Short mmCIF file of C-alpha atoms and ligand atoms in Angstrom, two decimals:
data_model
loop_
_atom_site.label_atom_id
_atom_site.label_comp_id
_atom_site.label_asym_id
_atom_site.label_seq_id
_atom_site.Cartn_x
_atom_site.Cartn_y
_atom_site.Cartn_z
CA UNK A 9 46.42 78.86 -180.19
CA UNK A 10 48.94 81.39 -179.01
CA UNK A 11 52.12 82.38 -181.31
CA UNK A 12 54.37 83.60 -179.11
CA UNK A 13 55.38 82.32 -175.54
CA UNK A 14 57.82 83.39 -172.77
CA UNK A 15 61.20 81.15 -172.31
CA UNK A 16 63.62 81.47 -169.72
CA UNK A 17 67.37 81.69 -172.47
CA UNK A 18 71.00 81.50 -172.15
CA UNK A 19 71.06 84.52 -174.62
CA UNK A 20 74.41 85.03 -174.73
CA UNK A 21 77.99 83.54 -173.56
CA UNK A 22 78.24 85.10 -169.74
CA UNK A 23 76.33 84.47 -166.16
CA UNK A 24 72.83 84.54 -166.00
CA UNK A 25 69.50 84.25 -167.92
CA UNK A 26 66.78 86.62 -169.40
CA UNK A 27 62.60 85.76 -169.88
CA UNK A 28 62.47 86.55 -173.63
CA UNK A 29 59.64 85.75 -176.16
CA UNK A 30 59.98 84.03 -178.52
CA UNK A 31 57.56 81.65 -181.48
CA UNK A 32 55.27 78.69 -179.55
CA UNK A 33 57.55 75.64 -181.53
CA UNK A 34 55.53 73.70 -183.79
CA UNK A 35 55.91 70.07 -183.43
CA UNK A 36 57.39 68.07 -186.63
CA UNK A 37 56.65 64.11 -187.58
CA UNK A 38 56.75 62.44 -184.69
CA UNK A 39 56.79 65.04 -182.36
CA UNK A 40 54.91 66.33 -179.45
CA UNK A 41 54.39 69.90 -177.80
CA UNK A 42 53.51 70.21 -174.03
CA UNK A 43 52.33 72.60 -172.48
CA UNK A 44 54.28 73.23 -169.55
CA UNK A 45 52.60 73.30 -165.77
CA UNK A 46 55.51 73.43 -163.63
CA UNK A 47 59.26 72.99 -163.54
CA UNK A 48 61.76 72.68 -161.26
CA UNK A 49 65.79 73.71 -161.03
CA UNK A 50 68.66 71.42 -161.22
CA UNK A 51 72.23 72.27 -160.43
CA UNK A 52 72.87 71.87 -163.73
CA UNK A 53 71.19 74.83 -164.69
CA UNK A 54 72.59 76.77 -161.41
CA UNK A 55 76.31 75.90 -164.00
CA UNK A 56 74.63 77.53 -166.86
CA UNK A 57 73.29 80.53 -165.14
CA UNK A 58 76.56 81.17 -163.71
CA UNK A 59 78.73 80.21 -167.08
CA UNK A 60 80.62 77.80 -165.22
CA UNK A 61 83.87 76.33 -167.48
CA UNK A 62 81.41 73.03 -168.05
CA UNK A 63 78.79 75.79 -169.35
CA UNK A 64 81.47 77.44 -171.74
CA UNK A 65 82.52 74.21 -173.31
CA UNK A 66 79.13 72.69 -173.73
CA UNK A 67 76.36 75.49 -174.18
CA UNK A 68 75.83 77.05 -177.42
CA UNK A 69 73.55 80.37 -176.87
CA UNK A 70 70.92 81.47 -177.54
CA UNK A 71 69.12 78.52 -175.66
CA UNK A 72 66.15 78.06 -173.63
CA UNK A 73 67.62 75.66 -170.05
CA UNK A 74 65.31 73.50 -167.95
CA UNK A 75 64.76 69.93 -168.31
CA UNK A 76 62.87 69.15 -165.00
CA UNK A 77 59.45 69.72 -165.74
CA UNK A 78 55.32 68.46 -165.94
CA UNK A 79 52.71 69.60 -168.78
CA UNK A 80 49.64 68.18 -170.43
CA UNK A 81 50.13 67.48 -174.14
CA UNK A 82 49.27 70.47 -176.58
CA UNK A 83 49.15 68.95 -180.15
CA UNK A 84 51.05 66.51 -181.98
CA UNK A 85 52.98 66.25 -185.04
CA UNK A 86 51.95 64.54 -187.93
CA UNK A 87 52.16 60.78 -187.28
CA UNK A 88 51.96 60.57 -183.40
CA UNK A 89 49.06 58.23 -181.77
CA UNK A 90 48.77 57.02 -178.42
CA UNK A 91 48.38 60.57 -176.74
CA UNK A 92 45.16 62.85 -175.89
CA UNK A 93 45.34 66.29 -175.93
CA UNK A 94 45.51 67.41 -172.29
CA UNK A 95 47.13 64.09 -171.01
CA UNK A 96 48.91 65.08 -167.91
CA UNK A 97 53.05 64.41 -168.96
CA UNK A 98 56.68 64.63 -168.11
CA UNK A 99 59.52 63.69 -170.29
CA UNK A 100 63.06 61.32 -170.69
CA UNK A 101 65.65 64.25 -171.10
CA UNK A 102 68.07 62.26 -173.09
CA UNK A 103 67.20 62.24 -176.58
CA UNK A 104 68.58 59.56 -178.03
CA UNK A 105 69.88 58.42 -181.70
CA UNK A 106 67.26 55.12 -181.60
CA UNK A 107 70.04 53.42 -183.85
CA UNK A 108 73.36 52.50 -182.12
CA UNK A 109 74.37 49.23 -180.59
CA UNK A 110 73.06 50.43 -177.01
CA UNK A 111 70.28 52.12 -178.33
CA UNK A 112 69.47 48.81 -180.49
CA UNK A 113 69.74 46.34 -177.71
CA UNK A 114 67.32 48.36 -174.95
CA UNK A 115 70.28 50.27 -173.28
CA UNK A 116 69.03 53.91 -174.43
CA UNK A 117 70.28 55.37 -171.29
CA UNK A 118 73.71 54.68 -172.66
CA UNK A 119 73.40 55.79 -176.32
CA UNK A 120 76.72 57.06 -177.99
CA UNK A 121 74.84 60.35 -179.52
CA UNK A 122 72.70 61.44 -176.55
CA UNK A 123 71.45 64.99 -176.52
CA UNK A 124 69.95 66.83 -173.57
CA UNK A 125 66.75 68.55 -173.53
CA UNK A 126 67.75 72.54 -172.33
CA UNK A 127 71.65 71.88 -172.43
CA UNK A 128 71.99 70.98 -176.43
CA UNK A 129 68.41 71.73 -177.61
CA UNK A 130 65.78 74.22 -176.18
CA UNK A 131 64.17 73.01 -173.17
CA UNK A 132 61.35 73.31 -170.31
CA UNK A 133 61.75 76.61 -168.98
CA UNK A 134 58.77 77.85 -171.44
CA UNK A 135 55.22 77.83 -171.91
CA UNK A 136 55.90 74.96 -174.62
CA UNK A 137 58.27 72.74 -175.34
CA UNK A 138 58.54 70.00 -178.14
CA UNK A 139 60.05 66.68 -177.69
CA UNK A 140 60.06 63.26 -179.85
CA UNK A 141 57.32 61.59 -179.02
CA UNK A 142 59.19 58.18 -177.27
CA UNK A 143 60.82 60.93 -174.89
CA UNK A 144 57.03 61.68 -173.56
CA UNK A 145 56.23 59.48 -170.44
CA UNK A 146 52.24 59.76 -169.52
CA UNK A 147 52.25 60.69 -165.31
CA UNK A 148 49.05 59.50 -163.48
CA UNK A 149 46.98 62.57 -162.13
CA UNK A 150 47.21 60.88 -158.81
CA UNK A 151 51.46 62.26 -157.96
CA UNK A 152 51.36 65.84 -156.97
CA UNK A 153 52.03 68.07 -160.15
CA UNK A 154 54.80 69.84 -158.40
CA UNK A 155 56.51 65.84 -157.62
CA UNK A 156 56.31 65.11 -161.03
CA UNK A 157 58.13 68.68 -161.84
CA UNK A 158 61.44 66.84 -160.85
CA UNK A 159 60.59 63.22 -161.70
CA UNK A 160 64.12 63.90 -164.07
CA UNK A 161 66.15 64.09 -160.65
CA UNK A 162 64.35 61.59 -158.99
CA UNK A 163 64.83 59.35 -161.98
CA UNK A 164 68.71 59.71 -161.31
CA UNK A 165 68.27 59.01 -157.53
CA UNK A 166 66.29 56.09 -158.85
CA UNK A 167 68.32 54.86 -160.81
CA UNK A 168 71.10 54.90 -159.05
CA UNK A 169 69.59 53.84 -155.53
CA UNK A 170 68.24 50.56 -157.41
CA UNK A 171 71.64 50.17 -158.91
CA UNK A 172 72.35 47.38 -156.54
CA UNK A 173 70.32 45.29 -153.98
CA UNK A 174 69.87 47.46 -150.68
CA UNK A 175 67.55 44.96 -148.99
CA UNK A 176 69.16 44.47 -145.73
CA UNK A 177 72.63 46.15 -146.37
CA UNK A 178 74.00 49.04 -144.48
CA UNK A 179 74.06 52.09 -147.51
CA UNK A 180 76.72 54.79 -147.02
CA UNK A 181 75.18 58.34 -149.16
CA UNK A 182 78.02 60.86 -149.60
CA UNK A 183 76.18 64.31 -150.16
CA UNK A 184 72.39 65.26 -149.33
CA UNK A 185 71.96 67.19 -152.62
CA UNK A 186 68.29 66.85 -153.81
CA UNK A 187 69.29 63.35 -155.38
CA UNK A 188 71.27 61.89 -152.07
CA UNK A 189 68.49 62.92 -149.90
CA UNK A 190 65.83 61.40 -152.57
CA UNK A 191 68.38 58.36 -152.16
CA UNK A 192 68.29 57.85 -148.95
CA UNK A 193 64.46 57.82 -149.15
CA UNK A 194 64.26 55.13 -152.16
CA UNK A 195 66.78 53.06 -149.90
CA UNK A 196 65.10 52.72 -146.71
CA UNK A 197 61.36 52.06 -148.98
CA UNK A 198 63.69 49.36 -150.65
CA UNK A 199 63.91 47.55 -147.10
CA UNK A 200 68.29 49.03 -146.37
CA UNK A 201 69.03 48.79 -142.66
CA UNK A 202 71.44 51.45 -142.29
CA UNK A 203 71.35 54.38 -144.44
CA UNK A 204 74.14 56.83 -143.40
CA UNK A 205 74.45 60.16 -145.18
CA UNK A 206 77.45 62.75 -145.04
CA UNK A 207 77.00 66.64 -145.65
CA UNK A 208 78.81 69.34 -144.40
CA UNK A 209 75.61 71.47 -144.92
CA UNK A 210 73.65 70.99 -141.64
CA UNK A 211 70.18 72.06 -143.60
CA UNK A 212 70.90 69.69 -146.13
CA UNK A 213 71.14 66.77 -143.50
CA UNK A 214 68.28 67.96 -141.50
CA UNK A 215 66.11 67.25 -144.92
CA UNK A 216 67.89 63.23 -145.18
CA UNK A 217 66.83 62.88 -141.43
CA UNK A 218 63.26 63.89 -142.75
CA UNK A 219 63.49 62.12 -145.90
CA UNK A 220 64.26 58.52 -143.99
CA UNK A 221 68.30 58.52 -143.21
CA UNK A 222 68.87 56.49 -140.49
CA UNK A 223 71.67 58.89 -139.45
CA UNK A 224 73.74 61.71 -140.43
CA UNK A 225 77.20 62.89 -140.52
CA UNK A 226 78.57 66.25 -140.58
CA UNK A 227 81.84 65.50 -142.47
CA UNK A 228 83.61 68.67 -141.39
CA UNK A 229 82.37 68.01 -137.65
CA UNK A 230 82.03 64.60 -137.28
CA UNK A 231 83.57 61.10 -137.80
CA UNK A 232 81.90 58.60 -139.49
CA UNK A 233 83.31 55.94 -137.92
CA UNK A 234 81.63 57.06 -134.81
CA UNK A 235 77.86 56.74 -136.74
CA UNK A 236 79.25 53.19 -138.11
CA UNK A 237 80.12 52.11 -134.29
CA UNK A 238 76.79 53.63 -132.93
CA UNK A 239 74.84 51.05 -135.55
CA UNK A 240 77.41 48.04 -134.91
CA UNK A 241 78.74 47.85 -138.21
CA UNK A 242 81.96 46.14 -137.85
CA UNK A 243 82.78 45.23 -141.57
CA UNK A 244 82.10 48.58 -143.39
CA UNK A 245 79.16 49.41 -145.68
CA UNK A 246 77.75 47.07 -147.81
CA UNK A 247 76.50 49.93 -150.75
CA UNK A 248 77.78 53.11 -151.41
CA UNK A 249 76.01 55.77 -153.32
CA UNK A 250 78.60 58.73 -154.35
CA UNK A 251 76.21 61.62 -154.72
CA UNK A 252 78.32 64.68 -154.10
CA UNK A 253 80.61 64.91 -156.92
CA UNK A 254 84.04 65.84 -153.74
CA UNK A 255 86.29 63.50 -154.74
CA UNK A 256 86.91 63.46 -150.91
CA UNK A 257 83.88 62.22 -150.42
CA UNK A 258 84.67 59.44 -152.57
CA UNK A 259 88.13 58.54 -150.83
CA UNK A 260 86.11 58.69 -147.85
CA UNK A 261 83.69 56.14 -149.40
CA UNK A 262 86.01 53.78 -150.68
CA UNK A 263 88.15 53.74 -147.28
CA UNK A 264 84.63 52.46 -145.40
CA UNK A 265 83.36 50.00 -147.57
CA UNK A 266 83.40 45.99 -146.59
CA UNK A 267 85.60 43.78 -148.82
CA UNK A 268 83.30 43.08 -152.28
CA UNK A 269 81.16 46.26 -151.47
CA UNK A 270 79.12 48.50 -154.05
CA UNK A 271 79.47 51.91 -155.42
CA UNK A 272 77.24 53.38 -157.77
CA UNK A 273 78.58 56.66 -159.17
CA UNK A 274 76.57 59.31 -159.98
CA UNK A 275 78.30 62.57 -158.21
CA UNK A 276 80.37 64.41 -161.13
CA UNK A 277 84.16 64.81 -159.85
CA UNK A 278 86.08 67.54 -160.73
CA UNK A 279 88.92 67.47 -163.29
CA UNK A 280 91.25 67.25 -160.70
CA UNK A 281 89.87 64.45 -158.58
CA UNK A 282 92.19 61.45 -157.92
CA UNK A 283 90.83 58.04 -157.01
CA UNK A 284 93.23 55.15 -154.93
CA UNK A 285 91.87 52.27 -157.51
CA UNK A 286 93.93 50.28 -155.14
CA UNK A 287 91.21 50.42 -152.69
CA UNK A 288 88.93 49.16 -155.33
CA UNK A 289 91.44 46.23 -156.13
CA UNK A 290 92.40 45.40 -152.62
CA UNK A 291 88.83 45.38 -151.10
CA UNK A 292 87.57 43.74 -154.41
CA UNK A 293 84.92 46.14 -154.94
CA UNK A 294 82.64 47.21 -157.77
CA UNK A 295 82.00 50.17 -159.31
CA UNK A 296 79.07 51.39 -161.54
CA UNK A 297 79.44 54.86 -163.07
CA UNK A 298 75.14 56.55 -163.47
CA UNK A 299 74.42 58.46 -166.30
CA UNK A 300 70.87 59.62 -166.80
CA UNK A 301 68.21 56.96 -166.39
CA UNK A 302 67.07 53.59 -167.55
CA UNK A 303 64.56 54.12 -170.34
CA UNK A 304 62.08 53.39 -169.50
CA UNK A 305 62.34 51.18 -166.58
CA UNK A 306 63.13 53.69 -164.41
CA UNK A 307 60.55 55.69 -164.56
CA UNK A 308 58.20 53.04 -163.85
CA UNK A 309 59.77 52.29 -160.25
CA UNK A 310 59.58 55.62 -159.75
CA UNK A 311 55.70 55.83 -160.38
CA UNK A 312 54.94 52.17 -158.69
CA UNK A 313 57.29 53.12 -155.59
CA UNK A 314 54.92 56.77 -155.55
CA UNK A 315 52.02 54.19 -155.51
CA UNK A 316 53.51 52.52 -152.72
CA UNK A 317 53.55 55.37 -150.48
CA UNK A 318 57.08 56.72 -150.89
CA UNK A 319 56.79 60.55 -149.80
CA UNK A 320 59.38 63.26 -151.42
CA UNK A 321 57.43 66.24 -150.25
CA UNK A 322 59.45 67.17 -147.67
CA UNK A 323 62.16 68.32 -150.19
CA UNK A 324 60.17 70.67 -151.63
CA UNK A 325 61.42 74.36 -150.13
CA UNK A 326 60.66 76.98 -152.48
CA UNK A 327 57.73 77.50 -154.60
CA UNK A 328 58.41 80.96 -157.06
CA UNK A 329 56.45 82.01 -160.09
CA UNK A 330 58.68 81.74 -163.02
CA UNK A 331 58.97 85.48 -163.26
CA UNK A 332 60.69 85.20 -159.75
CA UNK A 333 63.58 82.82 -161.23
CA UNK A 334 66.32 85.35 -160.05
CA UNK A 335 65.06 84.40 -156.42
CA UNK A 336 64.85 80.59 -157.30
CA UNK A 337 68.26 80.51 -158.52
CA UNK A 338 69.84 82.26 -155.72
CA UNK A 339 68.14 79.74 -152.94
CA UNK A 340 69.89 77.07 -155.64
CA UNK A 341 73.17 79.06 -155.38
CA UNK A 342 72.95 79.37 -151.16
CA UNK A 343 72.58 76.26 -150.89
CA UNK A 344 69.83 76.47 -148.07
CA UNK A 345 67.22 74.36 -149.94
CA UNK A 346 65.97 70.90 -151.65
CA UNK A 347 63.78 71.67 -154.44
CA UNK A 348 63.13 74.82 -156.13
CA UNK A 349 59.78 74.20 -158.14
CA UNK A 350 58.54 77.02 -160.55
CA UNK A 351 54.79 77.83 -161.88
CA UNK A 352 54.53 78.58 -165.46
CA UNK A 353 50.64 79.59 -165.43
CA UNK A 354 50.10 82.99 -167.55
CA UNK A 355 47.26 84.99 -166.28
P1 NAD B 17 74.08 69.16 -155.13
O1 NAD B 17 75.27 69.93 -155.59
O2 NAD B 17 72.83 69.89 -154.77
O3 NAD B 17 74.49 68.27 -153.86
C1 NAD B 17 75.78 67.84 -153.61
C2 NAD B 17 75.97 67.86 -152.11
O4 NAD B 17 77.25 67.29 -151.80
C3 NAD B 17 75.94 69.27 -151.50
O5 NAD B 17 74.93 69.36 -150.51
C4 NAD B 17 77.34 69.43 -150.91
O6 NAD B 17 77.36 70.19 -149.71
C5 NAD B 17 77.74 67.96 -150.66
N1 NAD B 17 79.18 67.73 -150.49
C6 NAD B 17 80.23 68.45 -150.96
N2 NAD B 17 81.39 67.92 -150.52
C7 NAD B 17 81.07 66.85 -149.75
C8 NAD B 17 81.84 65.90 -149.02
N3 NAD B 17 83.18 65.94 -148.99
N4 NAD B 17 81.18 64.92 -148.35
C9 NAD B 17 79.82 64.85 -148.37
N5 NAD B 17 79.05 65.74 -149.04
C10 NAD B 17 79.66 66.72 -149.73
O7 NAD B 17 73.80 68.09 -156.26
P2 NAD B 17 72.53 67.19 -156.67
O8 NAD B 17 71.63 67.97 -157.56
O9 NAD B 17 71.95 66.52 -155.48
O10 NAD B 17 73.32 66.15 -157.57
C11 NAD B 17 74.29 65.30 -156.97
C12 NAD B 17 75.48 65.09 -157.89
O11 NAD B 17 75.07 64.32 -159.01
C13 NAD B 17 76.11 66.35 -158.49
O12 NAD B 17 77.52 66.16 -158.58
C14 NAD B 17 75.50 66.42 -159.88
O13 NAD B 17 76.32 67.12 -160.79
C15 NAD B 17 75.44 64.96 -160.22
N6 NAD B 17 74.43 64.54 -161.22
C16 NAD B 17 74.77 63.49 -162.00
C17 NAD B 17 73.86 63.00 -162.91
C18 NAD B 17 74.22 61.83 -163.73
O14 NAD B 17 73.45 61.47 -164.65
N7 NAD B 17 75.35 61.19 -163.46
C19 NAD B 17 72.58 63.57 -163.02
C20 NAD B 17 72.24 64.64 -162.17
C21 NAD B 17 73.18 65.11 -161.26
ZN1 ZN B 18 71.94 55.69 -179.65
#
C-alpha cells in the first residue's frame, strides 16, 4: 500500500489552503482507514479557508479540513470486526468521549467533549482518513456515491427537519443554504402542507422550488405575509426551521409563528444577534437548538427516506477534481450554487 498521500491543509494561521503530502495514517486499536471516493464542501470549511474570527479561535494548523465525504474501508486497526475491506462508507463527524452522562444514556449527539473530524483532528480532504471505528456508518451501494459525499449535511437537515412532527403543518424555512433547501425536501416527503422558504439569493430559491418548496420568498423583495395569504394561512406557521444563521431571519420567524408553534434551530447567529424571547413567552412557543446529528438514528432516516424515493440531486451544481478546489471554493464563496462535490481518484 501507498506511504504517502495528498491532503488538502490549513498549513498555517491566514486565508486559504495548500494540497500537501503528507504519510497515509495508520489506523490504531479500534480504528479504521478509508479510502476516500468523494467529498463535498461545507460552509464551514468556506470559514476556514478564509480564516474567519470562528477559524482563528478554533483551528489549530497544520490541519487537513473536510468532513463531508464517502470511501470504501482500507484496513483496520487491531481489534475492529464487523467491516470488509472495500465496504462502501461514510462517517459520524462528531467524535465523541463514549463516557459522559449524554454519551452514557444514547444522547452522543450531545456529548460534553465532542471533537470534529477536519476542524479539531485531520479530516476527509485526503486520499485516507482514519476514524474510530463506531464513527464508520456502512452506505448501501444503491445512493449515488456523490449523495452520500454530503450525507454529513443532509444528516443536519435531517435532523433538524424531523425535529418536530411536519405531517400536515404549514413549515416556515428561513435560508435555502444546502441544508434549508435539503429541508424543505425532507418536509414535504414527511407529508408538510405548506413549506415556505425565504432567501434573498434568487438562485438559491430557484433550487427549494426544485427541491419541493411549496413557495418562495425573496426577503429583500417580497413580503411573506403575502405567500402566507396566497396559501390561507390565517394563524401563522405551525414549524419553523431557522436555517440561515441572520438573526433577522429569526425575528422574522418568531413574529409569524401560530401561538404554541415550533422552532428548531440550527442556523449559527452571529455574536451580535438579539432575540425578543418575549415572542417566545407570549406566543408560548418552543424552541430546540440542532447540533450535529442523532447517532445513529439519523442516519438511518436518511438512508430509509433515500429508499423511499426522496431525490437531492438537484442540489448538486459543481463537480471539480480535488486539484480544482480553488474553483470549488470560490462557487462556495459566490454563493451561486448547492453542492460542491469533489473527486479524489489519483490516476
Ligand atoms: P449557507 O450559508 O449556505 O446558507 C444560508 C442561507 O441563508 C444563504 O443562502 C443566505 O443567503 C440565507 N440568508 C441570509 N440572511 C437571510 C435572511 N435574513 N432571511 C433568509 N435567508 C437568509 O449555510 P448552510 O450550509 O445551508 O447551513 C445553514 C446554517 O446552518 C449556517 O448558519 C451553518 O453555519 C449552520 N450549520 C449548523 C450546524 C449545526 O450542527 N447546528 C451544522 C451545519 C451548518
Ligand atoms: Zn461524551
Amino acid at each position: 500500500m501507498q506511504t504517502d498521500m495528498v491532503a488538502l491543509v490549513k498549513e498555517k494561521a491566514g486565508p486559504g489552503l495548500a494540497l500537501i503530502k503528507k504519510p497515509v495514517p495508520i489506523p490504531g486499536p479500534g480504528e479504521v482507514l478509508i479510502k476516500i471516493r468523494k467529498t463535498a464542501i461545507c460552509g464551514t470549511d468556506v470559514h476556514i479557508y478564509n480564516w474567519n474570527p470562528w477559524s482563528q479561535r478554533n483551528i489549530r494548523p497544520p490541519l487537513t479540513i473536510g468532513h463531508e465525504y464517502v470511501g470504501e474501508i482500507a484496513a483496520l486497526g487491531p481489534g475492529v470486526p464487523g467491516f470488509g475491506i472495500g465496504e462502501r462508507v461514510s462517517g459520524e463527524g462528531h467524535i465523541v468521549c463514549g463516557h459522559c452522562r449524554n454519551c452514557r444514556a444514547g444522547n452522543a449527539q450531545w456529548c460534553k467533549d465532542t471533537k470534529g473530524v477536519g476542524v479539531n483532528r485531520d479530516g476527509a480532504f485526503a486520499e485516507y482518513l482514519c476514524i474510530p471505528a463506531c464513527n464508520v456508518v456502512p452506505v448501501s451501494e444503491a445512493f449515488p456515491e456523490e449523495i452520500v459525499a454530503f450525507f454529513d449535511a443532509y444528516g443536519n437537515a435531517t435532523h433538524a427537519a424531523l425535529m418536530y412532527d411536519v405531517a400536515g403543518e404549514d413549515v416556515l424555512i428561513t435560508g435555502a443554504g444546502p441544508i434549508g433547501v435539503m429541508a424543505a425536501a425532507i418536509c414535504r416527503k414527511n407529508g408538510a402542507r405548506n413549506v415556505i422558504v425565504t432567501d434573498l439569493n434568487d438562485y438559491r430559491l430557484k433550487m427549494a422550488r426544485a427541491m419541493g418548496a411549496t413557495a418562495t420568498v425573496s426577503v429583500s423583495r417580497d413580503s411573506l405575509d403575502g405567500a402566507m395569504a396566497r396559501r390561507h394561512m390565517v394563524e401563522g406557521f405551525d414549524v419553523g426551521l431557522e436555517m440561515s444563521g441572520s438573526h433577522l431571519a429569526l425575528d422574522q420567524m418568531l413574529s409569524k409563528m401560530r401561538n404554541g408553534g415550533k422552532i428548531a434551530l440550527l442556523g449559527i447567529l452571529g455574536e451580535q444577534a438579539r432575540v425578543d424571547l418575549n415572542e417566545v413567552i407570549f406566543k408560548s412557543l418552543t424552541m430546540t437548538g440542532i447540533y450535529g446529528r442523532r447517532m445513529y438514528e439519523t442516519w438511518y432516516k436518511m438512508g430509509a427516506m433515500l429508499e423511499a424515493g426522496l431525490d437531492l440531486s438537484p442540489l448538486i451544481t459543481h463537480r471539480l477534481h480535488f486539484t480544482d478546489f480553488e474553483k470549488g471554493f470560490a462557487a462556495m464563496q459566490g454563493g451561486l450554487c448547492g453542492k460542491v462535490i469533489l473527486d479524489w481518484s489519483v490516476q
